[in-house]
XYZ file of C-alpha atoms in Angstrom:
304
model
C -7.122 -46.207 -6.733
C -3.617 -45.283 -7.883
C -2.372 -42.112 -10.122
C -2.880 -44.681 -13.482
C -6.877 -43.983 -13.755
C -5.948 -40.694 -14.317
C -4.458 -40.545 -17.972
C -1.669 -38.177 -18.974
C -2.171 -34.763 -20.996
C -2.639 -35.953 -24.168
C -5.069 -35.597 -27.213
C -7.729 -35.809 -24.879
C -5.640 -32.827 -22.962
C -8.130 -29.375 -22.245
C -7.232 -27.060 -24.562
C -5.648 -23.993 -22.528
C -6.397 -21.528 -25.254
C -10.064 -22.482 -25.181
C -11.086 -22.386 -21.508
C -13.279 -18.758 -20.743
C -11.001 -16.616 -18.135
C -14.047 -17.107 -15.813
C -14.405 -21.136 -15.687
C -10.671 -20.884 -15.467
C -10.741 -18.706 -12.115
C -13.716 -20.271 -10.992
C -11.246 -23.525 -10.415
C -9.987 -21.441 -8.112
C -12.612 -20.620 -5.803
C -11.572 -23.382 -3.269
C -9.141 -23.123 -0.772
C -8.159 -26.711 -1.416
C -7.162 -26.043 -4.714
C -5.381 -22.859 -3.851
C -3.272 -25.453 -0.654
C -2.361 -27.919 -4.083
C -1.024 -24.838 -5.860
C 1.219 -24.100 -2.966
C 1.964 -27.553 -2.238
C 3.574 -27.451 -6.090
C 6.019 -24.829 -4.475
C 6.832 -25.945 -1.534
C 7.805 -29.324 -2.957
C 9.859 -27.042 -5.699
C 11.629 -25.477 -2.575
C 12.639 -28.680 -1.083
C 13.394 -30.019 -4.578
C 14.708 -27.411 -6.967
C 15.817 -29.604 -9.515
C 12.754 -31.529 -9.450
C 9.602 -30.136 -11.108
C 6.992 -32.644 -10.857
C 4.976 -33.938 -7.895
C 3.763 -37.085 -6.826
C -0.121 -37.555 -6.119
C 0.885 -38.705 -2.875
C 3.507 -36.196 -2.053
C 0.806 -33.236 -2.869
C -2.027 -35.177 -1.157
C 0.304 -35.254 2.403
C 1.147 -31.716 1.984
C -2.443 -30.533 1.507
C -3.603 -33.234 4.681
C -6.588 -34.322 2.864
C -6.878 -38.063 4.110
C -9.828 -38.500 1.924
C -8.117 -39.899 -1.618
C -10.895 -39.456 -3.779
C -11.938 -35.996 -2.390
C -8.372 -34.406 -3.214
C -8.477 -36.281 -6.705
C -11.540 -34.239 -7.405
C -9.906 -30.885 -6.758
C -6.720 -31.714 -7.971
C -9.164 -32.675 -11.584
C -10.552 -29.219 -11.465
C -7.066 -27.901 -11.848
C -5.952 -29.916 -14.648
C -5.783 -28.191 -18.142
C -4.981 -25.032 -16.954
C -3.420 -24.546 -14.148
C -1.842 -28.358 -13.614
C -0.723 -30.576 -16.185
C -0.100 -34.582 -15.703
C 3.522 -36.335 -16.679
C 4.977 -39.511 -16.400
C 6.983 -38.200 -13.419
C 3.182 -37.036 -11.382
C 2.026 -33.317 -11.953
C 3.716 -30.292 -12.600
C 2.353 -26.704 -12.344
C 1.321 -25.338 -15.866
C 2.963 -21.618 -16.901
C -0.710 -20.467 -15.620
C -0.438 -22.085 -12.652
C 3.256 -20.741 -11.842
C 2.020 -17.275 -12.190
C -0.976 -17.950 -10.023
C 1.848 -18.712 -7.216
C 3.788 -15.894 -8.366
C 0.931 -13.763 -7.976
C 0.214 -15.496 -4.291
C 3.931 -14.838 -2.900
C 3.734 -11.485 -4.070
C 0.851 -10.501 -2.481
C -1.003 -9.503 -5.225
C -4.394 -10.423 -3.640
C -4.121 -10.549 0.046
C -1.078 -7.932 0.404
C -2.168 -4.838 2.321
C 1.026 -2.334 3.392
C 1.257 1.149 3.491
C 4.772 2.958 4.152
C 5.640 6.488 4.403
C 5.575 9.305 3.213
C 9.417 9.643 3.655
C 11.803 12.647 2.454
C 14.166 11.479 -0.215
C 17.444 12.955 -0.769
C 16.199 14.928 -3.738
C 14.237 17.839 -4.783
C 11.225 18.587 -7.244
C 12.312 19.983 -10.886
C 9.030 22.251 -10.771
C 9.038 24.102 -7.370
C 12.404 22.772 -6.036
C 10.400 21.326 -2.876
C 12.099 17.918 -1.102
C 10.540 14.855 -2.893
C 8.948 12.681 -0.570
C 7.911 8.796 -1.587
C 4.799 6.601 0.173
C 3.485 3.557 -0.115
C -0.155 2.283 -0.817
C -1.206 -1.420 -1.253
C 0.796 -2.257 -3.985
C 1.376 1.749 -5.746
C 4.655 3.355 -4.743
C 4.706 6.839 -5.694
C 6.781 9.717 -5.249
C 5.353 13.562 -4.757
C 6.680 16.909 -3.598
C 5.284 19.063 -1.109
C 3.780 20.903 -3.537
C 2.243 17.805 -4.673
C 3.815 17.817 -8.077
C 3.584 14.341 -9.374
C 7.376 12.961 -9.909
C 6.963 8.749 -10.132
C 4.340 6.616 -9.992
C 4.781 2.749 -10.641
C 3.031 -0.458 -9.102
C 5.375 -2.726 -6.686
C 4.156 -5.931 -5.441
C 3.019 -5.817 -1.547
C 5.780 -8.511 -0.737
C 8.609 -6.195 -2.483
C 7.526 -4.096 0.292
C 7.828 -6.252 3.620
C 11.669 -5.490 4.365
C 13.278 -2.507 2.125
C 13.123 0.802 3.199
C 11.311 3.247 1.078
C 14.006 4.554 -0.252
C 14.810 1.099 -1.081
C 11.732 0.405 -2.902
C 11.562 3.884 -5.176
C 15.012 2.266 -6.364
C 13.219 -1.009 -7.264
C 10.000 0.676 -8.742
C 12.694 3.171 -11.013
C 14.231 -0.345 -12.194
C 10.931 -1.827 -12.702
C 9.605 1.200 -14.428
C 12.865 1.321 -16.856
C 12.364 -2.274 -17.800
C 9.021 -1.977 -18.556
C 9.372 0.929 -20.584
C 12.049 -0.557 -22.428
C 10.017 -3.250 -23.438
C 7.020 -0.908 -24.049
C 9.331 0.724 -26.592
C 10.313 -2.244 -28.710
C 6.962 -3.053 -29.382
C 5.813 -5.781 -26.238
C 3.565 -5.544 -23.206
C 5.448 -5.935 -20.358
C 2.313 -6.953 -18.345
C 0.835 -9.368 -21.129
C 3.634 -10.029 -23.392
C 1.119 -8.706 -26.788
C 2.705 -6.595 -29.096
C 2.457 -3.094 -28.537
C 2.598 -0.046 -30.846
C 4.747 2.723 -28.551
C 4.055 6.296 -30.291
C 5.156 9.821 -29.686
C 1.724 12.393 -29.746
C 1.018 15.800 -29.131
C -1.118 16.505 -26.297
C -3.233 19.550 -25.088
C -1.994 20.919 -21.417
C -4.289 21.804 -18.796
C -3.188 26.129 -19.558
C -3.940 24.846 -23.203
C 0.006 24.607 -24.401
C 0.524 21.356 -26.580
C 2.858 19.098 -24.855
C 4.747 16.014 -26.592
C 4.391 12.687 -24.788
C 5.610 8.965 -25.217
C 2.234 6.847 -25.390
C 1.318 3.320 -25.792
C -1.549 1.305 -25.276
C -1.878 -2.378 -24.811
C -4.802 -3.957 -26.939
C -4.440 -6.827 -25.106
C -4.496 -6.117 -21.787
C -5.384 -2.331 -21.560
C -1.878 -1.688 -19.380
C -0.658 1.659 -20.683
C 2.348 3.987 -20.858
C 2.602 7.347 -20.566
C 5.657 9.640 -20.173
C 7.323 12.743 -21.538
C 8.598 12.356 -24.939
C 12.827 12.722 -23.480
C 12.102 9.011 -22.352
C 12.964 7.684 -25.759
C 16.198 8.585 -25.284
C 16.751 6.686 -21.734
C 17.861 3.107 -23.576
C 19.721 4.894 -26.543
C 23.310 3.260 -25.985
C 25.040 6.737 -26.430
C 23.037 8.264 -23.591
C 23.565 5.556 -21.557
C 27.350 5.843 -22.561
C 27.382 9.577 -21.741
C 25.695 9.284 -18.291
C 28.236 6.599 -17.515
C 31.151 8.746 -18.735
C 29.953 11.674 -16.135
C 30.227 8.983 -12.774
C 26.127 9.268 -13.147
C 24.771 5.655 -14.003
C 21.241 6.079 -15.133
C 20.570 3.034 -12.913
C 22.199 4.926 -9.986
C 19.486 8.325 -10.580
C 16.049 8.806 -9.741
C 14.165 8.808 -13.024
C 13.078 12.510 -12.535
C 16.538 13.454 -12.065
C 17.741 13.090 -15.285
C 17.858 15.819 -17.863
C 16.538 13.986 -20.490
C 13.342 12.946 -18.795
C 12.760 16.157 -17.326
C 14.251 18.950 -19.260
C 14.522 18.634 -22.841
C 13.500 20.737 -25.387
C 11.179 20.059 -28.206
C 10.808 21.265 -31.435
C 8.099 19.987 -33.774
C 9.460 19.741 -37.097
C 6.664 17.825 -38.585
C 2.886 17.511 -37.667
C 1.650 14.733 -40.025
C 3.562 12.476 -39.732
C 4.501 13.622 -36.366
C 8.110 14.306 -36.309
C 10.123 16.091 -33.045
C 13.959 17.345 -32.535
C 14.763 16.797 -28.604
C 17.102 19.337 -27.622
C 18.846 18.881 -23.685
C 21.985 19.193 -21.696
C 23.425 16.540 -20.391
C 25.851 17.770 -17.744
C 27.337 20.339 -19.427
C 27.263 18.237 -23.085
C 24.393 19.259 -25.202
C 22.647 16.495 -26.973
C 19.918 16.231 -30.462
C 18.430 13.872 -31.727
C 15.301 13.228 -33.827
C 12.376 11.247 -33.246
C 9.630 9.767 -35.244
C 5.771 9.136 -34.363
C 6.371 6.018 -33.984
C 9.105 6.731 -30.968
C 12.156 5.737 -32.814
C 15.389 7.765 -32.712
C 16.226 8.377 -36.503
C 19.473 10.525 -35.531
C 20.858 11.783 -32.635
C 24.391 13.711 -32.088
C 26.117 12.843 -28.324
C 29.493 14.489 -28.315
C 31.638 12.214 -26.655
C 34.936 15.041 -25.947
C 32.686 16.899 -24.196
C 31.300 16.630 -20.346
């Protein structure tokens, strides 16, 4: 019996879009099937420029001797997580990020790290900021326990950096995410997203203004103060470059406009805010809608 009996993805294809989430992972409830995925990356590895895989090439990497009992498994795969082409099998986008998800330890990865001192202080109480680790969450505290960062960091991101390392990753992460939160797509899903500035109610019972979006997708969500709009506006950006202090280079609760700005809310319904913080020694406005757009902002550039 030769690859042939099996017929290419075609019209009789499984539709991907059609299979429930739980028959899909239930394909996966067999080590066997998990060894195929992984035999689809290490014959990438060996093969970069190649992205298919020969029955027989997956079959010897697996070391099932029985043909008929690794066609079976390999089978259950097909459609969603392994599609066939003239050139064997290749891994489907599904079955990439199943990998993806494997080598990052998303399942099985288990470290804990810290808490370590970082060379900065809390905003609130002016405590040393101290970062730890815990299967897969990387956040950073004072000793007051004030909360400063919190952001999820893949278990294998956290085998060889040191933690001050990793707070540097999860800051990067964080921005990137955010910036995609903010025009309009899930950064976990890919949906669309509608990113919105609210008021919120403070635990002493002060209204607070917050960035806020909620994936209906996927049910990731965002939450942050309301200065984070102004993180990916170019003429921030330009100013913090201008002062030697690359955002990228800061810790996100470092920066003024994250933690110290000034609101004014010059409209309830609909919600409209002025932002009001120095930079440095530059002050900077601007003017943000409900839906977390800057509509106007003045940046001095001659000053700072």
């Amino acid at each position: 019996m030769d690859d042939a009996e099996i017929p290419p993805d075609g019209d009789e294809a499984r539709a991907v879009e059609d299979v429930d989430p739980a028959d899909a992972f239930a394909a996966l409830g067999n080590s066997t099937r998990v060894e195929i995925l992984q035999a689809f990356r290490e014959h990438h590895l060996a093969n970069p420029t190649v992205s298919a895989a020969a029955f027989s090439t997956l079959r010897k990497a697996v070391g099932m001797k029985d043909s008929g009992q690794f066609r079976y498994h390999l089978e259950q795969l097909r459609g969603t997580f392994v599609e066939k082409c003239d050139e064997g099998y290749r891994l489907t986008y599904a079955g990439s990020k199943v990998i993806d998800a494997i080598i990052a330890g998303t399942y099985t990865g288990r470290t804990r790290l810290g808490p370590v001192a970082l060379d900065s202080s809390c905003s609130r109480c002016g405590t040393a900021a101290r970062a730890h680790y815990r299967d897969g969450v990387l956040e950073v505290t004072c000793e007051h326990d004030h909360p400063l960062f919190y952001w999820s960091v893949p278990p294998n991101a956290a085998v060889e950096p040191s933690l001050e390392e990793l707070v540097e990753l999860a800051t990067t992460l964080a921005v990137q995410s955010y910036e995609l939160v903010a025009n309009g797509t899930c950064s976990e899903c890919y949906s669309g997203v509608e990113p919105t500035v609210r008021t919120v109610e403070t635990d002493d019972g002060d209204r607070s203004v917050r960035f806020h979006a909620r994936c209906g997708a996927c049910a990731a969500g965002w939450d942050a103060p309301v200065g984070f709009v102004l993180l990916g506006h170019p003429e921030v950006e330009s100013l913090y470059q201008r002062q030697g202090r690359p955002i990228s280079d800061r810790y996100w609760w470092e920066l003024e406009v994250v933690d110290r700005t000034e609101i004014e809310i010059l409209e309830e319904d609909p919600l409209r805010v002025r932002l009001s913080v120095t930079v440095g020694e530059t002050p900077v406005r601007a003017m943000v809608d409900e839906s977390a757009r800057v509509l106007d902002i003045d940046c001095p550039a001659n000053v700072g």
